[in-house]
Amino acid sequence: NYDTAIEDLDKLLQDRRSVLSIAAGKVAGKSSNLLKARVRRDKSPEEYQASLCTLFEASFTQQVEEGCADWVTALLNANPENGWSELRKTMLSLYEAKIEAGSPPEGPAEIIAGLRRVLFNKARSVTDNACKKIYGNLNDRNIGTIVSATPSDSIVLSYMDEGRAIDFKIASPGQQASALLELLLRQSAGTLIIDQPEDDLDNRVIMRIVNLIKNSKSKRQLIFTTHNPNVVVNGDADKVMALRSVDPNSNPNVSLARVQIDKDGAIETPAVRHAITSIIEGGRDAFDLRSRKYRFVPLPSLPKTAAEGAPATS
């Protein structure tokens, strides 16, 4: 029956808020305290508004959507915990009264008066004809929509900038990216796919992320697309695929992939190693030149492979 269904629904909503609260409490620790989180209650749920709007179908009431939005907001401001439950209970009681009266086409005066008391939280007047139409709209479908309407509570993130909390939405792209990568890589879950994380990060931050990658990849599958050698090499990628563009086909009836796999294998594979140095290191000469510019002591030279230009041997 309705009472049992409503109790079950309210219990599920309480459980969902508990899950959100627990998840929010874990965010700081999972992001090296770069993020903090809190649960935000939905103060004007769209499902609440939409369900009330169904009562006004064909009633010629003006600005119904605006009125229902104001109605829900005022209701929850006055009673955040039980405002909607009480309204839902009132609408259900009016519908039960209609059924007990035999659902006469002309609404009984006491039901019409009850509707007037509750509609728009008495903030707006409703005409007699509109009230009669709303009475007619008290049916299984519309009441069921009101009973089953739920809020969209959510988790709100703040970025911690030297101890100062700022709204995550106004944090810089680099701050957002670094914090989210920390949060994602410290979780044990399913496959994680990241597209070019270096776009918003400097290499100092990339190296911190690389250390997280090395620790995380033993617990879950990580798939990265990147042009940054630190992610591939220092992140100890187990498998590397270098892609290349395909020349477009002028025939509109032929559909071909825009990219193809050029090299595929472990970093130790000569062809893959050559692809890494030539594509994301800028070539062996560029790699050596940077080393000399920084006055780093060069490592012993590696023998060239066939893919790097040495003669093939059998």
mmCIF file of C-alpha atoms in Angstrom:
data_model
loop_
_atom_site.group_PDB
_atom_site.id
_atom_site.type_symbol
_atom_site.label_atom_id
_atom_site.label_comp_id
_atom_site.label_asym_id
_atom_site.label_seq_id
_atom_site.Cartn_x
_atom_site.Cartn_y
_atom_site.Cartn_z
ATOM 1 C CA ASN A 1 0.000 0.000 0.000
ATOM 2 C CA TYR A 2 0.939 3.663 -0.173
ATOM 3 C CA ASP A 3 2.011 3.925 3.472
ATOM 4 C CA THR A 4 4.502 1.073 3.170
ATOM 5 C CA ALA A 5 5.809 2.379 -0.154
ATOM 6 C CA ILE A 6 6.343 5.864 1.303
ATOM 7 C CA GLU A 7 8.181 4.434 4.324
ATOM 8 C CA ASP A 8 10.428 2.354 2.061
ATOM 9 C CA LEU A 9 11.156 5.362 -0.139
ATOM 10 C CA ASP A 10 12.012 7.588 2.829
ATOM 11 C CA LYS A 11 14.330 4.875 4.185
ATOM 12 C CA LEU A 12 16.119 4.662 0.826
ATOM 13 C CA LEU A 13 16.573 8.442 0.797
ATOM 14 C CA GLN A 14 18.050 8.340 4.303
ATOM 15 C CA ASP A 15 20.412 5.558 3.224
ATOM 16 C CA ARG A 16 21.476 7.578 0.182
ATOM 17 C CA ARG A 17 22.280 10.609 2.344
ATOM 18 C CA SER A 18 24.344 8.369 4.630
ATOM 19 C CA VAL A 19 26.291 7.017 1.647
ATOM 20 C CA LEU A 20 26.941 10.540 0.384
ATOM 21 C CA SER A 21 28.065 11.648 3.846
ATOM 22 C CA ILE A 22 30.497 8.733 4.168
ATOM 23 C CA ALA A 23 31.883 9.376 0.684
ATOM 24 C CA ALA A 24 32.314 13.094 1.402
ATOM 25 C CA GLY A 25 34.220 12.255 4.572
ATOM 26 C CA LYS A 26 36.784 10.230 2.610
ATOM 27 C CA VAL A 27 37.588 12.887 0.016
ATOM 28 C CA ALA A 28 40.219 14.795 2.014
ATOM 29 C CA GLY A 29 42.260 11.702 2.786
ATOM 30 C CA LYS A 30 42.005 10.397 -0.777
ATOM 31 C CA SER A 31 43.198 13.697 -2.281
ATOM 32 C CA SER A 32 46.163 14.504 0.008
ATOM 33 C CA ASN A 33 43.916 17.164 1.589
ATOM 34 C CA LEU A 34 43.730 19.080 -1.684
ATOM 35 C CA LEU A 35 39.947 18.694 -1.581
ATOM 36 C CA LYS A 36 37.243 18.863 1.019
ATOM 37 C CA ALA A 37 33.681 17.745 0.479
ATOM 38 C CA ARG A 38 30.280 18.186 2.066
ATOM 39 C CA VAL A 39 26.797 16.949 1.290
ATOM 40 C CA ARG A 40 24.486 19.590 -0.161
ATOM 41 C CA ARG A 41 20.765 19.098 0.216
ATOM 42 C CA ASP A 42 18.678 19.861 -2.838
ATOM 43 C CA LYS A 43 16.773 22.941 -1.680
ATOM 44 C CA SER A 44 14.299 23.017 -4.553
ATOM 45 C CA PRO A 45 14.134 19.573 -6.187
ATOM 46 C CA GLU A 46 13.052 19.610 -9.806
ATOM 47 C CA GLU A 47 11.096 16.370 -9.333
ATOM 48 C CA TYR A 48 9.053 18.020 -6.585
ATOM 49 C CA GLN A 49 8.282 20.980 -8.830
ATOM 50 C CA ALA A 50 7.434 18.841 -11.869
ATOM 51 C CA SER A 51 5.133 16.558 -9.866
ATOM 52 C CA LEU A 52 3.129 19.529 -8.533
ATOM 53 C CA CYS A 53 2.883 21.021 -12.018
ATOM 54 C CA THR A 54 0.953 17.914 -13.161
ATOM 55 C CA LEU A 55 -1.934 18.965 -10.914
ATOM 56 C CA PHE A 56 -2.420 22.145 -12.958
ATOM 57 C CA GLU A 57 -2.704 20.523 -16.407
ATOM 58 C CA ALA A 58 -5.429 22.241 -18.477
ATOM 59 C CA SER A 59 -6.365 24.458 -15.505
ATOM 60 C CA PHE A 60 -5.338 27.675 -17.318
ATOM 61 C CA THR A 61 -3.392 28.739 -14.228
ATOM 62 C CA GLN A 62 -0.806 31.396 -15.053
ATOM 63 C CA GLN A 63 2.953 30.850 -14.496
ATOM 64 C CA VAL A 64 2.532 27.373 -13.071
ATOM 65 C CA GLU A 65 6.215 26.374 -13.234
ATOM 66 C CA GLU A 66 7.349 29.562 -11.503
ATOM 67 C CA GLY A 67 4.628 29.209 -8.890
ATOM 68 C CA CYS A 68 5.481 25.558 -8.148
ATOM 69 C CA ALA A 69 9.187 26.398 -7.855
ATOM 70 C CA ASP A 70 8.415 29.140 -5.327
ATOM 71 C CA TRP A 71 6.020 26.802 -3.533
ATOM 72 C CA VAL A 72 8.638 24.056 -3.096
ATOM 73 C CA THR A 73 11.360 26.524 -2.032
ATOM 74 C CA ALA A 74 9.154 28.163 0.596
ATOM 75 C CA LEU A 75 8.005 24.759 1.835
ATOM 76 C CA LEU A 76 11.538 23.444 2.365
ATOM 77 C CA ASN A 77 12.834 26.713 3.805
ATOM 78 C CA ALA A 78 10.132 26.584 6.450
ATOM 79 C CA ASN A 79 10.607 22.887 7.214
ATOM 80 C CA PRO A 80 13.700 21.307 5.567
ATOM 81 C CA GLU A 81 13.230 17.885 7.169
ATOM 82 C CA ASN A 82 9.497 17.239 6.851
ATOM 83 C CA GLY A 83 8.021 19.959 4.617
ATOM 84 C CA TRP A 84 7.664 17.760 1.566
ATOM 85 C CA SER A 85 6.479 14.752 3.588
ATOM 86 C CA GLU A 86 3.658 16.810 5.075
ATOM 87 C CA LEU A 87 2.583 18.181 1.687
ATOM 88 C CA ARG A 88 2.719 14.697 0.174
ATOM 89 C CA LYS A 89 0.582 13.398 3.041
ATOM 90 C CA THR A 90 -1.951 16.209 2.587
ATOM 91 C CA MET A 91 -2.304 15.585 -1.166
ATOM 92 C CA LEU A 92 -2.740 11.869 -0.533
ATOM 93 C CA SER A 93 -5.439 12.580 2.083
ATOM 94 C CA LEU A 94 -7.342 14.827 -0.364
ATOM 95 C CA TYR A 95 -7.190 12.092 -3.015
ATOM 96 C CA GLU A 96 -8.433 9.481 -0.523
ATOM 97 C CA ALA A 97 -11.284 11.815 0.415
ATOM 98 C CA LYS A 98 -12.203 12.133 -3.269
ATOM 99 C CA ILE A 99 -12.306 8.350 -3.661
ATOM 100 C CA GLU A 100 -14.344 7.883 -0.468
ATOM 101 C CA ALA A 101 -16.847 10.453 -1.768
ATOM 102 C CA GLY A 102 -17.270 8.397 -4.948
ATOM 103 C CA SER A 103 -15.162 10.742 -7.130
ATOM 104 C CA PRO A 104 -18.071 13.020 -8.110
ATOM 105 C CA PRO A 105 -17.371 15.245 -11.149
ATOM 106 C CA GLU A 106 -18.140 18.352 -9.123
ATOM 107 C CA GLY A 107 -15.705 18.396 -6.248
ATOM 108 C CA PRO A 108 -17.185 18.409 -2.736
ATOM 109 C CA ALA A 109 -16.802 21.802 -1.023
ATOM 110 C CA GLU A 110 -14.539 20.455 1.735
ATOM 111 C CA ILE A 111 -12.065 18.947 -0.792
ATOM 112 C CA ILE A 112 -12.008 22.140 -2.858
ATOM 113 C CA ALA A 113 -11.413 24.118 0.339
ATOM 114 C CA GLY A 114 -8.590 21.738 1.257
ATOM 115 C CA LEU A 115 -6.989 22.275 -2.129
ATOM 116 C CA ARG A 116 -7.220 26.042 -1.734
ATOM 117 C CA ARG A 117 -5.454 25.850 1.637
ATOM 118 C CA VAL A 118 -2.496 23.923 0.259
ATOM 119 C CA LEU A 119 -2.083 25.170 -3.338
ATOM 120 C CA PHE A 120 0.992 27.369 -3.758
ATOM 121 C CA ASN A 121 1.331 27.366 0.029
ATOM 122 C CA LYS A 122 -1.462 30.016 0.037
ATOM 123 C CA ALA A 123 0.940 32.502 -1.520
ATOM 124 C CA ARG A 124 -1.197 32.875 -4.669
ATOM 125 C CA SER A 125 -4.920 32.785 -5.305
ATOM 126 C CA VAL A 126 -6.458 30.150 -7.584
ATOM 127 C CA THR A 127 -9.739 30.642 -9.447
ATOM 128 C CA ASP A 128 -12.817 28.472 -8.827
ATOM 129 C CA ASN A 129 -12.584 26.941 -12.295
ATOM 130 C CA ALA A 130 -8.882 26.169 -11.802
ATOM 131 C CA CYS A 131 -9.631 24.506 -8.454
ATOM 132 C CA LYS A 132 -12.260 22.299 -10.108
ATOM 133 C CA LYS A 133 -9.804 21.248 -12.799
ATOM 134 C CA ILE A 134 -7.094 20.541 -10.207
ATOM 135 C CA TYR A 135 -9.628 18.449 -8.307
ATOM 136 C CA GLY A 136 -10.188 16.494 -11.529
ATOM 137 C CA ASN A 137 -6.431 15.982 -11.829
ATOM 138 C CA LEU A 138 -6.317 14.177 -8.483
ATOM 139 C CA ASN A 139 -5.770 10.701 -9.935
ATOM 140 C CA ASP A 140 -3.482 7.679 -9.520
ATOM 141 C CA ARG A 141 -0.915 8.939 -12.021
ATOM 142 C CA ASN A 142 -0.496 12.439 -10.613
ATOM 143 C CA ILE A 143 -0.582 11.423 -6.959
ATOM 144 C CA GLY A 144 1.875 8.623 -7.725
ATOM 145 C CA THR A 145 4.198 11.193 -9.305
ATOM 146 C CA ILE A 146 4.040 13.363 -6.183
ATOM 147 C CA VAL A 147 4.598 10.401 -3.847
ATOM 148 C CA SER A 148 7.624 9.098 -5.804
ATOM 149 C CA ALA A 149 9.332 12.477 -6.349
ATOM 150 C CA THR A 150 12.818 12.573 -4.812
ATOM 151 C CA PRO A 151 15.459 15.270 -4.271
ATOM 152 C CA SER A 152 18.890 15.276 -5.937
ATOM 153 C CA ASP A 153 21.233 15.703 -2.994
ATOM 154 C CA SER A 154 24.869 15.916 -4.042
ATOM 155 C CA ILE A 155 28.465 16.253 -2.909
ATOM 156 C CA VAL A 156 30.047 19.706 -3.181
ATOM 157 C CA LEU A 157 33.837 19.977 -3.492
ATOM 158 C CA SER A 158 36.133 22.749 -2.271
ATOM 159 C CA TYR A 159 39.779 23.135 -3.291
ATOM 160 C CA MET A 160 42.152 23.830 -0.398
ATOM 161 C CA ASP A 161 44.531 26.608 -1.445
ATOM 162 C CA GLU A 162 47.106 27.018 1.339
ATOM 163 C CA GLY A 163 44.464 26.307 3.950
ATOM 164 C CA ARG A 164 41.818 28.481 2.282
ATOM 165 C CA ALA A 165 38.783 26.676 0.898
ATOM 166 C CA ILE A 166 37.612 27.891 -2.523
ATOM 167 C CA ASP A 167 34.718 26.612 -4.610
ATOM 168 C CA PHE A 168 36.063 23.831 -6.814
ATOM 169 C CA LYS A 169 34.290 25.331 -9.833
ATOM 170 C CA ILE A 170 36.395 28.508 -9.647
ATOM 171 C CA ALA A 171 39.723 26.770 -8.975
ATOM 172 C CA SER A 172 42.204 26.936 -11.855
ATOM 173 C CA PRO A 173 42.220 24.074 -14.412
ATOM 174 C CA GLY A 174 45.590 22.962 -13.033
ATOM 175 C CA GLN A 175 44.302 22.894 -9.453
ATOM 176 C CA GLN A 176 41.215 20.976 -10.521
ATOM 177 C CA ALA A 177 43.180 18.456 -12.593
ATOM 178 C CA SER A 178 45.835 17.763 -9.946
ATOM 179 C CA ALA A 179 43.286 17.326 -7.162
ATOM 180 C CA LEU A 180 41.008 15.053 -9.203
ATOM 181 C CA LEU A 181 43.924 12.895 -10.362
ATOM 182 C CA GLU A 182 45.061 12.496 -6.762
ATOM 183 C CA LEU A 183 41.505 11.526 -5.778
ATOM 184 C CA LEU A 184 41.051 9.057 -8.641
ATOM 185 C CA LEU A 185 44.456 7.380 -8.404
ATOM 186 C CA ARG A 186 44.134 6.751 -4.665
ATOM 187 C CA GLN A 187 40.980 4.690 -5.168
ATOM 188 C CA SER A 188 40.772 0.966 -5.794
ATOM 189 C CA ALA A 189 38.064 0.583 -8.399
ATOM 190 C CA GLY A 190 37.572 -0.455 -12.014
ATOM 191 C CA THR A 191 39.462 0.616 -15.113
ATOM 192 C CA LEU A 192 40.448 4.306 -15.098
ATOM 193 C CA ILE A 193 40.829 6.112 -18.449
ATOM 194 C CA ILE A 194 42.565 9.515 -18.472
ATOM 195 C CA ASP A 195 42.969 11.651 -21.600
ATOM 196 C CA GLN A 196 46.116 13.816 -21.692
ATOM 197 C CA PRO A 197 46.429 14.761 -18.006
ATOM 198 C CA GLU A 198 49.445 16.934 -18.783
ATOM 199 C CA ASP A 199 47.316 19.552 -20.549
ATOM 200 C CA ASP A 200 46.732 21.535 -17.337
ATOM 201 C CA LEU A 201 49.700 20.412 -15.213
ATOM 202 C CA ASP A 202 53.331 21.403 -14.975
ATOM 203 C CA ASN A 203 55.969 18.652 -14.885
ATOM 204 C CA ARG A 204 56.542 19.041 -11.150
ATOM 205 C CA VAL A 205 52.936 18.043 -10.548
ATOM 206 C CA ILE A 206 53.157 15.397 -13.273
ATOM 207 C CA MET A 207 55.984 13.680 -11.369
ATOM 208 C CA ARG A 208 53.822 13.527 -8.241
ATOM 209 C CA ILE A 209 51.052 12.006 -10.337
ATOM 210 C CA VAL A 210 53.538 9.566 -11.868
ATOM 211 C CA ASN A 211 54.366 8.221 -8.396
ATOM 212 C CA LEU A 212 50.666 7.703 -7.776
ATOM 213 C CA ILE A 213 50.350 5.912 -11.116
ATOM 214 C CA LYS A 214 53.107 3.472 -10.138
ATOM 215 C CA ASN A 215 51.362 2.703 -6.848
ATOM 216 C CA SER A 216 47.875 2.535 -8.319
ATOM 217 C CA LYS A 217 48.502 0.304 -11.321
ATOM 218 C CA SER A 218 48.976 -2.751 -9.118
ATOM 219 C CA LYS A 219 45.383 -2.343 -7.887
ATOM 220 C CA ARG A 220 43.514 -1.395 -11.053
ATOM 221 C CA GLN A 221 43.890 -1.042 -14.802
ATOM 222 C CA LEU A 222 45.037 2.421 -15.933
ATOM 223 C CA ILE A 223 44.760 3.650 -19.509
ATOM 224 C CA PHE A 224 46.360 7.010 -20.371
ATOM 225 C CA THR A 225 46.625 8.948 -23.612
ATOM 226 C CA THR A 226 49.548 11.340 -23.345
ATOM 227 C CA HIS A 227 52.337 13.230 -25.086
ATOM 228 C CA ASN A 228 54.352 13.500 -21.864
ATOM 229 C CA PRO A 229 57.280 11.062 -21.552
ATOM 230 C CA ASN A 230 57.169 11.198 -17.754
ATOM 231 C CA VAL A 231 53.770 9.505 -17.730
ATOM 232 C CA VAL A 232 54.921 6.726 -20.043
ATOM 233 C CA VAL A 233 58.528 6.130 -18.993
ATOM 234 C CA ASN A 234 58.646 7.149 -15.327
ATOM 235 C CA GLY A 235 55.174 5.741 -14.814
ATOM 236 C CA ASP A 236 56.577 2.339 -15.914
ATOM 237 C CA ALA A 237 53.917 1.717 -18.546
ATOM 238 C CA ASP A 238 53.423 -2.019 -19.044
ATOM 239 C CA LYS A 239 52.100 -1.605 -22.571
ATOM 240 C CA VAL A 240 52.585 1.277 -25.006
ATOM 241 C CA MET A 241 50.693 1.875 -28.227
ATOM 242 C CA ALA A 242 51.876 4.651 -30.556
ATOM 243 C CA LEU A 243 49.162 5.887 -32.913
ATOM 244 C CA ARG A 244 49.429 7.512 -36.311
ATOM 245 C CA SER A 245 46.965 9.454 -38.423
ATOM 246 C CA VAL A 246 45.502 7.893 -41.530
ATOM 247 C CA ASP A 247 45.187 9.807 -44.784
ATOM 248 C CA PRO A 248 41.507 10.625 -45.358
ATOM 249 C CA ASN A 249 39.727 8.727 -48.113
ATOM 250 C CA SER A 250 38.068 10.932 -50.730
ATOM 251 C CA ASN A 251 35.386 8.322 -51.373
ATOM 252 C CA PRO A 252 32.387 9.282 -49.150
ATOM 253 C CA ASN A 253 31.162 5.675 -49.210
ATOM 254 C CA VAL A 254 34.316 4.353 -47.573
ATOM 255 C CA SER A 255 34.507 4.720 -43.806
ATOM 256 C CA LEU A 256 37.960 4.230 -42.303
ATOM 257 C CA ALA A 257 39.389 4.842 -38.869
ATOM 258 C CA ARG A 258 41.101 8.224 -38.507
ATOM 259 C CA VAL A 259 43.997 6.722 -36.516
ATOM 260 C CA GLN A 260 45.763 3.382 -36.521
ATOM 261 C CA ILE A 261 48.168 1.614 -34.187
ATOM 262 C CA ASP A 262 51.707 2.249 -35.389
ATOM 263 C CA LYS A 263 53.763 0.555 -32.658
ATOM 264 C CA ASP A 264 52.623 -1.752 -29.875
ATOM 265 C CA GLY A 265 54.589 -3.362 -27.059
ATOM 266 C CA ALA A 266 56.563 -2.852 -23.859
ATOM 267 C CA ILE A 267 58.991 0.041 -23.368
ATOM 268 C CA GLU A 268 61.852 -2.425 -23.794
ATOM 269 C CA THR A 269 60.689 -3.198 -27.343
ATOM 270 C CA PRO A 270 63.127 -1.387 -29.688
ATOM 271 C CA ALA A 271 60.412 -0.091 -32.035
ATOM 272 C CA VAL A 272 58.348 1.224 -29.097
ATOM 273 C CA ARG A 273 61.395 2.828 -27.479
ATOM 274 C CA HIS A 274 62.180 4.538 -30.765
ATOM 275 C CA ALA A 275 58.586 5.807 -31.030
ATOM 276 C CA ILE A 276 58.768 7.250 -27.499
ATOM 277 C CA THR A 277 62.041 9.093 -28.115
ATOM 278 C CA SER A 278 61.028 10.383 -31.529
ATOM 279 C CA ILE A 279 57.440 11.406 -30.748
ATOM 280 C CA ILE A 280 57.318 12.592 -27.136
ATOM 281 C CA GLU A 281 60.987 13.247 -26.407
ATOM 282 C CA GLY A 282 61.502 15.132 -29.684
ATOM 283 C CA GLY A 283 64.101 12.635 -30.885
ATOM 284 C CA ARG A 284 67.376 11.271 -29.491
ATOM 285 C CA ASP A 285 69.299 14.432 -30.442
ATOM 286 C CA ALA A 286 66.802 16.681 -28.624
ATOM 287 C CA PHE A 287 66.998 14.411 -25.585
ATOM 288 C CA ASP A 288 70.823 14.600 -25.517
ATOM 289 C CA LEU A 289 70.796 18.356 -26.140
ATOM 290 C CA ARG A 290 68.567 18.987 -23.119
ATOM 291 C CA SER A 291 70.888 16.912 -21.003
ATOM 292 C CA ARG A 292 73.877 19.011 -22.079
ATOM 293 C CA LYS A 293 71.960 22.276 -21.544
ATOM 294 C CA TYR A 294 71.204 21.250 -17.988
ATOM 295 C CA ARG A 295 74.851 20.138 -17.567
ATOM 296 C CA PHE A 296 73.714 16.716 -16.419
ATOM 297 C CA VAL A 297 76.272 13.935 -16.474
ATOM 298 C CA PRO A 298 75.283 11.830 -19.464
ATOM 299 C CA LEU A 299 74.485 8.177 -18.990
ATOM 300 C CA PRO A 300 76.445 5.620 -21.002
ATOM 301 C CA SER A 301 75.224 5.518 -24.587
ATOM 302 C CA LEU A 302 72.899 2.720 -25.509
ATOM 303 C CA PRO A 303 73.627 0.782 -28.680
ATOM 304 C CA LYS A 304 71.382 1.821 -31.510
ATOM 305 C CA THR A 305 68.697 -0.585 -32.530
ATOM 306 C CA ALA A 306 67.675 -1.427 -36.058
ATOM 307 C CA ALA A 307 64.633 0.798 -35.610
ATOM 308 C CA GLU A 308 66.937 3.691 -34.709
ATOM 309 C CA GLY A 309 69.091 3.374 -37.786
ATOM 310 C CA ALA A 310 71.737 0.751 -36.952
ATOM 311 C CA PRO A 311 72.307 -1.993 -39.479
ATOM 312 C CA ALA A 312 70.245 -5.080 -38.846
ATOM 313 C CA THR A 313 72.110 -8.158 -37.724
ATOM 314 C CA SER A 314 71.073 -11.756 -37.981
#
